[in-house]
Amino acid sequence: MQFMLLFSRQGKLRLQKWYVPLSDKEKKKITRELVQTVLARKPKMCSFLEWRDLKIVYKRYASLYFCCAIEDQDNELITLEIIHRYVELLDKYFGSVCELDIIFNFEKAYFILDEFLLGGEVQETSKKNVLKAIEQADLLQEKTETMYHSKIFIGFKKAY
Amino acid sequence: MPAVSKGDGMRGLAVFISDIRNCKSKEAEIKRINKELANIRSKFKGDKALDGYSKKKYVCKLLFIFLLGHDIDFGHMEAVNLLSSNKYTEKQIVSPERGALQGLALCSLPVLSAASCPMAQAAACRPPQDSMDSVKQSAALCLLRLYKASPDLVPMGEWTARVVHLLNDQHMGVVTAAVSLITCLCKKNPDDFKTCISLAVSRLSRIVSSASTDLQDYTYYFVPAPWLSVKLLRLLQCYPPPEDAAVKGRLVECLETVLNKAQEPPKSKKVQHSNAKNAILFETISLIIHYDSEPNLLVRACNQLGQFLQHRETNLRYLALESMCTLASSEFSHEAVKTHIDTVINALKTERDVSVRQRAADLLYAMCDRSNAKQIVSEMLRYLETADYAIREEIVLKVAILAEKYAVDYSWYVDTILNLIRIAGDYVSEEVWYRVLQIVTNRDDVQGYAAKTVFEALQAPACHENMVKVGGYILGEFGNLIAGDPRSSPPVQFSLLHSKFHLCSVATRALLLSTYIKFINLFPETKATIQAVLRAGSQLRNADVELQQRAVEYLTLSSVASTDVLATVLEEMPPFPERESSILAKLKRKKGPGAGSALDDGRRDPSSNDINGGVEPTPSTVSTPSPSADLLGLRAAPPPAAPPASAGAGNLLVDVFDGPAAQPSLGPTPEEAFLSELEPPAPESPMALLADPAPAADPGPEDIGPPIPEADELLNKFVCKNNGVLFENQLLQIGVKSEFRQNLGRMYLFYGNKTSVQFQNFSPTVVHPGDLQTHILSGPLAVQTKRVAAQVDGGAQVQQVLNIECLRDFLTPPLLSVRFRYGGAPQALTLKLPVTINKFFQPTEMAAQDFFQRWKQLSLPQQEAQKIFKANHPMDAEVTKAKLLGFGSALLDNVDPNPENFVGAGIIQTKALQVGCLLRLEPNAQAQMYRLTLRTSKEPVSRHLCELLAQQF
């Protein structure tokens, strides 16, 4: 996979993940072009399109479009299911995920994606294993942050 | 939010995101972001060292800003610091940052050189409580990433075996990651990784034969390990079929099982189930096609795809059509694919999604052979009438190639190409009609038929310009073959061609002039008529140098040269050297390499028939350079029968004449009264005119200043009118008079010296602002200027003539730069020349029904431009009408249901293409507002016209 984009029906970009090195300018251009192309398509149309020398696989979930660019020899249907599995992971983690969850917790959405896909390749397809990894990370984070907050609190008290 | 709240303590970040979301306007958002950026900058630069939490928070904010599409040019160091932090929470945040993956991979880089076991060492980068399995997974993919970045850094050798062995790993996730790595590595070193074949086959076989619940969490909607299966099948496609009979037997068994499972009733109605299952099926079919050695499997695959062709899922139909394209080129399955022809034709007619129709057209092209060529070509021609604009040109190319390749008799070929021009003339590129001329020239047996057919085609009341080109050329060469029939006697042929002359572009008219001189040779009885045409002022004094020169030269040739000389000069064209069809090359260019392969390989057509042999590519001729260039040498220049006529290369004719050119009569025809009245005195000799076309002097870029501030406003005044005062100050007045016809225009600029002192070194020049480095002629507009006197006396007026040709659509007008010395002081002035794209409008009348049909055809979002704006002038219907007519479009009555609204239509004429434009203007008298909508077939044109017109009301 070359990149993945998440954008809303209004064309707002919600998440971008690039697995090939591109300049920022190029990325912006691609994003603009693809958002426009995909949003112009009607609901019953097929989920694949040829674009430059890549294949675009996209699917709409509620107000969000998930859009992947894959290479010529890659499998379109399995890419559709990559998207679906990612949505399932988000849903499981956030509990019926909505666009707002992804806006406010974009870093979490990235963490989950990184556990699932690495360097554009599927790393782990088991929902259980991915979520376990995320949970462990959250636990670890909580531990360090509790420590941190208690320190702040002490510091605060001393100042008075 | 249940799970999230735990451990998520970055309140500042959440507040910031809310703020952004609450911003009412883009400006407010930018303001808020700038404030935040300033804050973060000061924090990062401040004396106080930031703690890890704050650093993480600020880096997160930067990431969010970046995601919103703003450029971030600082904070990278802080992000790297976070990465080196020993707190997990701080390190983790960096991973969405771009380049993080490389960062992670780089972590393993020193490890690679330091130790021979990268897998274990890569663990150093991961939190310790991770199990070994996930480390292996990440390490494998990091290594892949590293390999893609710089292959040399990854040493092959002793750990190759260990990597391959990962295919045997207990953990499915590890295998999934490892297959990706191996697939990439084995492409470069197929032999080193050969052992992976048998491992992959046995792994695949275990998955395929497992029950849907065996693999627990790796089963996806009742499909066991779909991702891994697809990846394994992909890996096997890097190699030829296994040599080991046992392995091969096991693999074939797997492939059969997959094909069998496709026939079983689905275990779930969910689309995920069918997608996952079919993903494996399609990958299996890819492998079968890749092997291309198992006829039985190929035919089964084809039948399976045949079922999908009528599936209700659009995605499956699309993929089936795509897959079948490759099956069509296999000798084992070509016939099986052909049995689905009716379904595919039906898909071409009924599919609602253009991308699916495109696949259907591709498949028809791939499955075409001599047995079904007539059917396929006629279906494609029929489809062309309603085809989407986006794919018309490609279909035209495909039809042209198939018609040539599978022509049983050449009259069918000629009919097909003429049909193509009739149905989709705009999309018939030069290559296509050059090719038909080439073939007709090379084959005696079809010349008479071609002349007859093209003569009939030209009798249609409206025929495409490409038809005129083909007709002009063929009748000029072979018109004598049908001259015996009184219905197509020479005078009839000539008057038929000449009736189209005035509607054609310069290039076509040039070609027709060459046809006329050939007629004089073929049919001496037409000489007087043709000479009269050549002598007419509209030819001899044509604004276009090429036409003028041809008229002068041909006229002289016909009166000076003896019959023998004429016959020698205008002898019938010799056969063309045989070469690869340039059309095929063009299609390949369009579709990338491999697109033409179905036709390239002669595998299906071993007994290459004589009739096509002559024009089919042969190994010795395939290397012809630049196939698209000048098949006939008449891209812009005249056909070779005519002497090269460009001003610089006219030597041939000069030699023949060897004397002063005949003095043409310069009497203007009545319809040119406007022009002649304004025209400068006729030059002494037409040769002088030819020799000095005075191309716009190309001043160095440094010479031209920016346009004066009011240049745009001045330009706007001329959008809807052609005559008036362009500029006036205390010294100088510049008046404009112009007229435009099709893609040509002539403009008279009058420079009036308002003072009583002489202007010196007076030099007005025209340049195109697009790029000052390039010559003006290569811009979208060709502007020829005549020089004016360097001195302008006090109170006097000088006139400058500009000949303008619009080559393609353009957005920015040319610049007019006027420089002179007034009382010793240099004066410089740059204006925008009032030439806007709408000047090349041709009004088009049409009925309401046609209008709406065309309106609907232009329904892509980018084809439409709309503007809602406040009226700047009183809203008077008559004035509006006059402005719209001045703008160039036709006004259509009784089209819009609301009589207050205005509806217009027209065609923008450029040399390269024509752009159809539809417009609608809706005044709202209460609100004193207008809504203007433009639709054209070219996106920038819509927008530009909309902007131009909106400023007029």
CSV table of C-alpha atoms in Angstrom, one decimal, chain A residues 121-122, chain B residues 140-141 144 163-164 166-168 172-186 196 200 203 207 227-236 238:
chain,number,residue,atom,x,y,z
A,121,GLU,CA,2.0,-4.1,4.8
A,122,VAL,CA,-0.4,-5.9,7.0
B,140,ALA,CA,10.4,-8.3,9.6
B,141,LEU,CA,8.5,-5.3,8.2
B,144,LEU,CA,11.4,-4.7,4.4
B,163,VAL,CA,13.8,-15.5,7.2
B,164,VAL,CA,12.4,-18.2,5.0
B,166,LEU,CA,9.6,-17.8,9.5
B,167,LEU,CA,7.0,-19.2,7.1
B,168,ASN,CA,6.8,-22.2,9.5
B,172,MET,CA,0.1,-16.5,12.1
B,173,GLY,CA,0.8,-12.8,12.6
B,174,VAL,CA,4.6,-13.5,12.2
B,175,VAL,CA,4.0,-15.5,9.1
B,176,THR,CA,1.8,-12.7,7.7
B,177,ALA,CA,4.5,-10.1,8.2
B,178,ALA,CA,7.3,-12.4,7.0
B,179,VAL,CA,5.6,-13.2,3.7
B,180,SER,CA,5.7,-9.6,2.8
B,181,LEU,CA,9.4,-9.4,3.5
B,182,ILE,CA,10.1,-12.6,1.5
B,183,THR,CA,8.0,-11.5,-1.5
B,184,CYS,CA,10.1,-8.3,-1.7
B,185,LEU,CA,13.5,-9.9,-1.2
B,186,CYS,CA,13.0,-12.9,-3.5
B,196,CYS,CA,10.2,-20.7,0.2
B,200,ALA,CA,4.5,-21.5,1.1
B,203,ARG,CA,1.3,-23.3,4.6
B,207,ILE,CA,-5.0,-22.8,5.6
B,227,TRP,CA,-4.7,-11.8,4.2
B,228,LEU,CA,-2.1,-14.5,4.7
B,229,SER,CA,-3.6,-16.6,1.8
B,230,VAL,CA,-3.6,-13.7,-0.6
B,231,LYS,CA,0.0,-12.9,0.4
B,232,LEU,CA,1.1,-16.5,-0.1
B,233,LEU,CA,-0.5,-16.7,-3.5
B,234,ARG,CA,1.2,-13.4,-4.4
B,235,LEU,CA,4.6,-14.9,-3.3
B,236,LEU,CA,4.1,-17.9,-5.5
B,238,CYS,CA,7.2,-14.6,-8.2
